[in-house]
Every structure is written in C-alpha cells, then in structure tokens.
Coordinates of C-alpha atoms in Angstrom, one line a residue:
M1 CA 14.5 -13.2 23.0
P2 CA 12.9 -9.7 22.5
E3 CA 9.7 -9.2 24.4
D4 CA 6.4 -9.2 22.7
A5 CA 2.8 -8.3 23.8
I6 CA 1.1 -11.7 23.8
D7 CA 0.2 -13.5 27.0
E8 CA 0.2 -17.2 27.7
E9 CA -3.6 -17.5 27.6
E10 CA -3.8 -16.0 24.2
M11 CA -1.0 -18.3 22.9
A12 CA -2.5 -21.5 24.3
S13 CA -6.2 -20.9 24.2
T14 CA -8.4 -22.3 21.5
A15 CA -11.6 -20.6 22.7
V16 CA -13.0 -17.7 20.7
P17 CA -13.8 -14.8 23.0
G18 CA -17.3 -13.3 22.9
Q19 CA -16.3 -10.4 20.7
P20 CA -18.4 -9.4 17.7
S21 CA -16.6 -10.3 14.4
I22 CA -16.4 -8.1 11.4
N23 CA -18.9 -10.0 9.3
R24 CA -21.8 -12.3 9.9
Q25 CA -22.4 -14.0 13.2
Q26 CA -23.3 -17.7 13.0
T27 CA -26.1 -17.9 15.6
P28 CA -28.5 -16.3 15.1
P29 CA -28.3 -15.4 11.4
P30 CA -27.4 -11.8 11.0
E31 CA -29.1 -9.0 9.2
R32 CA -27.7 -8.8 5.7
N33 CA -25.7 -5.8 4.7
A34 CA -23.4 -4.8 1.9
F35 CA -20.3 -5.1 4.1
T36 CA -21.1 -8.7 5.1
D37 CA -21.8 -9.7 1.5
L38 CA -18.6 -8.1 0.3
M39 CA -16.4 -9.6 3.0
S40 CA -17.9 -13.1 2.9
P41 CA -15.5 -15.8 1.4
K42 CA -16.3 -16.6 -2.2
S43 CA -15.0 -20.2 -2.1
K44 CA -17.4 -22.9 -2.9
H45 CA -15.7 -25.3 -0.5
P46 CA -17.8 -26.0 2.6
A47 CA -16.4 -24.6 5.8
S48 CA -15.9 -26.8 8.8
N49 CA -17.2 -26.0 12.3
S50 CA -13.8 -25.3 13.6
S51 CA -13.0 -21.7 14.5
T52 CA -9.4 -22.0 15.6
P53 CA -6.2 -23.6 14.4
K54 CA -5.5 -27.2 15.2
T55 CA -2.7 -28.0 17.6
T56 CA 0.5 -29.4 16.2
R57 CA 3.6 -27.8 14.8
P58 CA 4.3 -27.3 11.1
N59 CA 6.7 -29.7 9.3
S60 CA 8.1 -27.2 6.9
T61 CA 9.7 -23.8 7.4
T62 CA 9.5 -23.0 3.7
D63 CA 6.0 -23.8 2.4
P64 CA 3.0 -23.2 4.7
T65 CA 0.6 -24.9 2.3
I66 CA 2.0 -28.3 3.1
S67 CA -0.7 -30.3 4.8
T68 CA 0.0 -30.1 8.5
T69 CA -1.4 -28.7 11.8
Y70 CA -0.3 -25.8 13.9
F71 CA -0.2 -24.6 17.5
G72 CA 1.0 -21.7 19.7
R73 CA 3.0 -19.1 17.9
D74 CA 2.6 -21.0 14.6
G75 CA -1.2 -20.8 14.9
L76 CA -1.7 -18.4 12.0
G77 CA -0.2 -20.9 9.6
A78 CA -3.4 -22.9 9.7
Y79 CA -5.4 -20.0 8.1
I80 CA -2.7 -19.5 5.5
A81 CA -2.5 -23.2 4.6
S82 CA -6.3 -24.0 4.5
P83 CA -8.5 -20.9 4.8
T84 CA -11.6 -22.9 3.6
S85 CA -11.3 -25.0 6.8
F86 CA -12.7 -22.1 8.8
P87 CA -16.1 -20.5 9.0
P88 CA -16.7 -17.0 7.7
S89 CA -16.8 -15.7 11.3
R90 CA -13.1 -16.4 11.3
V91 CA -11.8 -16.2 7.7
I92 CA -13.2 -13.1 6.0
S93 CA -11.7 -13.6 2.6
H94 CA -8.8 -15.3 0.8
T95 CA -7.0 -15.3 -2.5
S96 CA -3.9 -17.2 -3.6
D97 CA -1.7 -14.3 -2.2
F98 CA -3.5 -13.3 1.0
V99 CA -5.9 -14.4 3.8
V100 CA -7.9 -11.9 5.8
I101 CA -9.2 -13.0 9.3
N102 CA -10.9 -11.6 12.3
D103 CA -8.3 -11.3 15.1
L104 CA -9.0 -14.1 17.6
Y105 CA -8.2 -11.6 20.5
P106 CA -9.1 -8.2 19.1
K107 CA -7.7 -5.1 20.7
S108 CA -10.3 -2.7 19.3
S109 CA -14.0 -3.0 18.4
V110 CA -13.0 -3.9 14.8
H111 CA -9.6 -5.7 14.4
I112 CA -8.6 -7.9 11.5
L113 CA -5.4 -9.4 10.2
L114 CA -3.9 -9.6 6.7
L115 CA -1.9 -12.8 6.3
P116 CA 0.4 -12.9 3.2
R117 CA 0.7 -16.5 1.8
S118 CA 4.1 -16.2 0.0
P119 CA 6.3 -19.0 1.3
Q120 CA 9.3 -16.7 0.8
K121 CA 7.9 -14.0 3.1
T122 CA 5.5 -15.6 5.6
L123 CA 8.1 -16.6 8.1
L124 CA 10.2 -13.4 7.8
H125 CA 10.3 -10.6 10.4
P126 CA 8.0 -7.9 9.0
F127 CA 10.9 -5.4 8.8
D128 CA 12.7 -7.8 6.5
A129 CA 9.7 -8.9 4.5
L130 CA 8.5 -5.3 3.9
S131 CA 12.0 -4.2 2.8
D132 CA 11.1 -5.8 -0.6
P133 CA 9.6 -3.0 -2.6
I134 CA 7.5 -5.2 -4.8
F135 CA 6.1 -7.2 -1.9
L136 CA 5.6 -4.0 0.1
A137 CA 3.5 -2.5 -2.7
S138 CA 1.3 -5.6 -2.8
V139 CA 0.7 -5.4 0.9
Q140 CA 0.0 -1.7 0.8
T141 CA -2.6 -2.3 -1.9
E142 CA -4.4 -4.9 0.2
V143 CA -4.2 -2.7 3.3
T144 CA -5.8 0.2 1.3
K145 CA -8.7 -2.1 0.4
L146 CA -9.1 -3.3 4.0
R147 CA -9.0 0.2 5.4
T148 CA -12.1 0.9 3.3
L149 CA -13.8 -2.2 4.4
V150 CA -13.1 -1.6 8.1
A151 CA -14.3 2.0 7.6
K152 CA -17.6 0.7 6.1
E153 CA -18.0 -1.6 9.1
L154 CA -17.4 1.3 11.5
R155 CA -20.0 3.4 9.7
R156 CA -22.5 0.4 9.9
R157 CA -22.0 0.1 13.6
Y158 CA -21.6 3.7 14.7
G159 CA -22.8 5.9 11.9
K160 CA -26.2 6.4 13.5
F161 CA -24.4 8.0 16.5
S162 CA -22.1 10.3 14.6
A163 CA -23.0 14.0 14.1
L164 CA -20.9 14.0 10.9
D165 CA -23.0 11.2 9.5
K166 CA -26.4 12.7 10.5
A167 CA -27.2 14.0 7.1
R168 CA -26.2 10.8 5.4
E169 CA -28.2 8.7 7.9
E170 CA -31.3 10.9 7.3
A171 CA -30.9 10.5 3.5
M172 CA -30.7 6.7 3.8
D173 CA -33.9 6.7 5.8
Q174 CA -35.8 8.4 2.9
D175 CA -38.0 6.2 0.7
P176 CA -36.5 5.9 -1.8
P177 CA -33.1 7.2 -0.8
P178 CA -31.4 9.8 -3.0
S179 CA -29.2 8.5 -5.8
T180 CA -26.3 10.4 -4.3
L181 CA -25.7 10.3 -0.5
P182 CA -23.9 13.0 1.5
A183 CA -20.3 12.1 2.1
G184 CA -20.6 12.0 5.9
R185 CA -17.8 11.1 8.2
D186 CA -14.5 9.9 6.9
W187 CA -14.3 6.7 8.8
E188 CA -11.0 5.7 7.1
K189 CA -9.3 8.2 9.3
E190 CA -10.4 6.2 12.2
V191 CA -8.5 3.1 11.0
I192 CA -4.8 2.2 11.7
A193 CA -2.7 -0.4 10.0
G194 CA 0.7 -1.7 10.8
V195 CA 3.0 -4.4 12.2
H196 CA 4.5 -5.0 15.6
A197 CA 8.2 -4.4 16.0
V198 CA 8.4 -7.8 17.8
P199 CA 5.6 -9.9 16.4
S200 CA 3.8 -12.3 18.8
M201 CA 3.2 -14.9 16.1
N202 CA 5.7 -16.5 13.8
H203 CA 3.8 -16.0 10.5
L204 CA 3.8 -12.5 9.0
H205 CA 0.6 -10.6 9.8
I206 CA -0.5 -7.0 9.4
H207 CA -3.0 -5.5 11.9
I208 CA -5.9 -3.3 10.6
L209 CA -8.0 -2.0 13.4
S210 CA -10.2 0.9 14.6
K211 CA -8.6 3.5 16.8
D212 CA -11.0 3.0 19.8
R213 CA -9.0 0.3 21.7
I214 CA -12.3 -1.0 23.1
S215 CA -12.2 -4.7 23.7
E216 CA -12.5 -7.2 26.6
C217 CA -9.3 -8.6 25.2
M218 CA -7.3 -5.4 26.0
R219 CA -6.1 -6.7 29.4
H220 CA -2.9 -5.0 30.4
R221 CA -0.3 -2.4 29.7
K222 CA 1.7 -4.4 27.1
H223 CA -1.5 -5.0 25.1
Y224 CA -2.3 -1.3 25.1
N225 CA 1.2 0.0 24.4
S226 CA 1.8 -2.5 21.6
F227 CA -0.8 -0.5 19.6
N228 CA -0.2 3.0 21.0
T229 CA 3.6 3.5 20.9
G230 CA 6.4 3.0 18.3
F231 CA 6.0 -0.7 18.9
M232 CA 3.2 -0.5 16.2
V233 CA 4.8 0.5 13.0
P234 CA 2.4 1.8 10.3
V235 CA 2.5 0.1 7.0
D236 CA 2.8 3.5 5.3
D237 CA 6.1 4.1 7.0
F238 CA 7.9 1.3 5.1
P239 CA 10.6 0.9 4.0
L240 CA 12.2 1.9 7.3
R241 CA 15.6 3.6 7.4
D242 CA 18.4 1.6 8.9
D243 CA 18.7 4.1 11.8
D244 CA 14.9 4.1 12.6
V245 CA 14.6 3.8 16.4
R246 CA 11.7 1.5 16.0
R247 CA 14.1 -1.2 15.0
H248 CA 15.1 -1.3 18.7
P249 CA 11.9 -1.7 20.6
E250 CA 13.5 -3.0 23.8
R251 CA 16.0 -0.2 23.9
E252 CA 13.1 2.3 23.5
G253 CA 11.1 0.6 26.2
Y254 CA 7.8 0.8 24.3
L255 CA 5.9 -1.9 26.1
H256 CA 6.7 -0.7 29.6
S257 CA 6.3 3.0 28.9
E258 CA 3.6 5.1 30.6
M259 CA 0.2 4.7 29.1
R260 CA -1.3 7.7 27.3
C261 CA -4.8 8.0 25.9
W262 CA -4.8 7.6 22.2
R263 CA -7.3 10.4 21.8
C264 CA -6.7 13.1 24.3
G265 CA -3.1 12.3 25.3
R266 CA -3.8 12.1 29.0
N267 CA -1.0 10.3 30.9
F268 CA -2.3 7.4 33.0
K269 CA 1.3 6.2 33.9
N270 CA 0.8 2.6 35.1
R271 CA -2.9 2.9 36.0
F272 CA -4.4 0.5 33.5
K273 CA -7.8 0.2 35.2
S274 CA -8.2 3.9 35.2
L275 CA -7.2 4.0 31.5
K276 CA -9.8 1.4 30.6
E277 CA -12.5 3.4 32.3
H278 CA -11.3 6.5 30.5
L279 CA -11.3 4.7 27.1
E280 CA -14.9 3.8 27.6
E281 CA -15.8 7.5 28.1
E282 CA -13.7 8.5 25.1
F283 CA -15.3 5.8 23.0
E284 CA -18.8 7.4 23.6
V285 CA -17.5 10.8 22.6
W286 CA -15.5 9.5 19.6
K287 CA -18.4 7.6 18.0
R288 CA -20.6 10.7 18.3
E289 CA -18.2 13.1 16.5

C-alpha cells in the first residue's frame, strides 16, 4: 500500500486538539465578525454536541448518505452523510453537493477541508475524480470561494500586524470608516489548495490552508513534506498529464525528502525540531509583511 502522511493517533483519536477553528468558538461565545456569520451553517436543524465522527464502518461503498457510522480512514464519511449532526466549530457550511469542515488535525494556522458529496466521486482517488472536467470545474469553483473566505480569516487574525494592511486597518478605525477601504494585503496569495497524491482518508477531500505551517499538529517530517513537496498537488494543476511525476509519489520519495522552509528555502535536511523553531520565526516575519 502506498505510504501516506497520517499517523496512528490521528486515525484513531476522537479528541479535538486545542487549535483555533476557522469560525466561532463554542465556549466562551466569540466576538461576532462578518467571516463568522458568512461561514456559519445555515441549516435550521439543531447541531448535536458531538465534534467527531462516530466509530463504525460504513455499510455502503456507493452512497455515503445511507444512515450508518464511521471510523478510522472512513471518518470523513460522517460529515458527508450528516453535516447537521456536528457543531459549527466542526462543520463550517454545507450544501447538497459539498461539505466544508475545519480539519481535525490542522497543519497550518487556518486549515479547512472541502468534501464533495457525490456518491460517484467521494470514494475515488482524487486523480481519478478530478479527471472529470465537469466535476473538476465544480470543485475549482468551490475552492475559489474558500480561498476568499480563508483569506478573510487571515486578514481578521493577522491584518493588524501586516505593514501592507496598515492603511486599511487605520481606515477601519475611523468613525465612521470610509465607504471605500484601501485594498491592503492580498491574503489570497497566502492560501494554498490541493489534494495529496496518497490521501490519508478514504473519502475525497481537498485541503485549503494558509501557507504558514504553524500548528501543534505538525509533528514530523511526513506531516511537513506532505504539504511542502509534490505530494501536495494544487487543484489548479488538474487535469494532470499521464506522465506527471506526481502520479508516482513513492518513486519520487516526497515524504522522506529533506525538509526545506516553505518561505526562504533553507534546507533543514532531517532536523525537524530545528525546522519547527525556524517556522515560528518565519511566521512572525510573514504576518508582518
């Protein structure tokens, strides 16, 4: 079986790490903001207190909406089948075609997943699913929207530190603020979106995350390289050519390659602890740009 980047704790655990989610926190009640309001689920159905998938295997390989429970590598199926069963700290939004969730083990300060709900696509390898031009177009449309939303969240969190956002922040502090705000920093350039060449979960999912790689859940080389090498294939690169080397991640050795800083390119080889310390330093510089 091809090697993926998940570890046993992530696959088996049902505990939600202490990582901020992309929208409102449950306790205490958060400060309201436009991003939270926009991303909050619109369903009228009450959400349960559960924040993670239940723990049995699906009974169908063709229709994830059949009432069942999920565990391990099938865990994402629970969100696809019943998004209203989860609180807004976990499920951000949902339609008949897609569910958007906060990643349970984020690998950046903002990290969400787009889950297609099509029974014909959800259990396919992403390279196969995204070879369908109509389906690919629908995914790319959703990813474009989510890039914008993630960018808004980055601005909300870090705009006050950014030199490029200084004029915008000062304008927003005026009373009343001007009708037209300065453009400020293009936070969408700080967002990446793609799929893993060897997915860690069985249900199709697309990662949309900030570039910073700052998270307590970034624990080892495979975690880092899965988002910083050809193992992470941008959605915009699809459809892939048949001879694309990223179709052969084990041959290319992505997960075990030397680790390079995403921002400055410095090679840390196999020194993960040193890389983590460096990423914290780069994070402070990055958010102040």
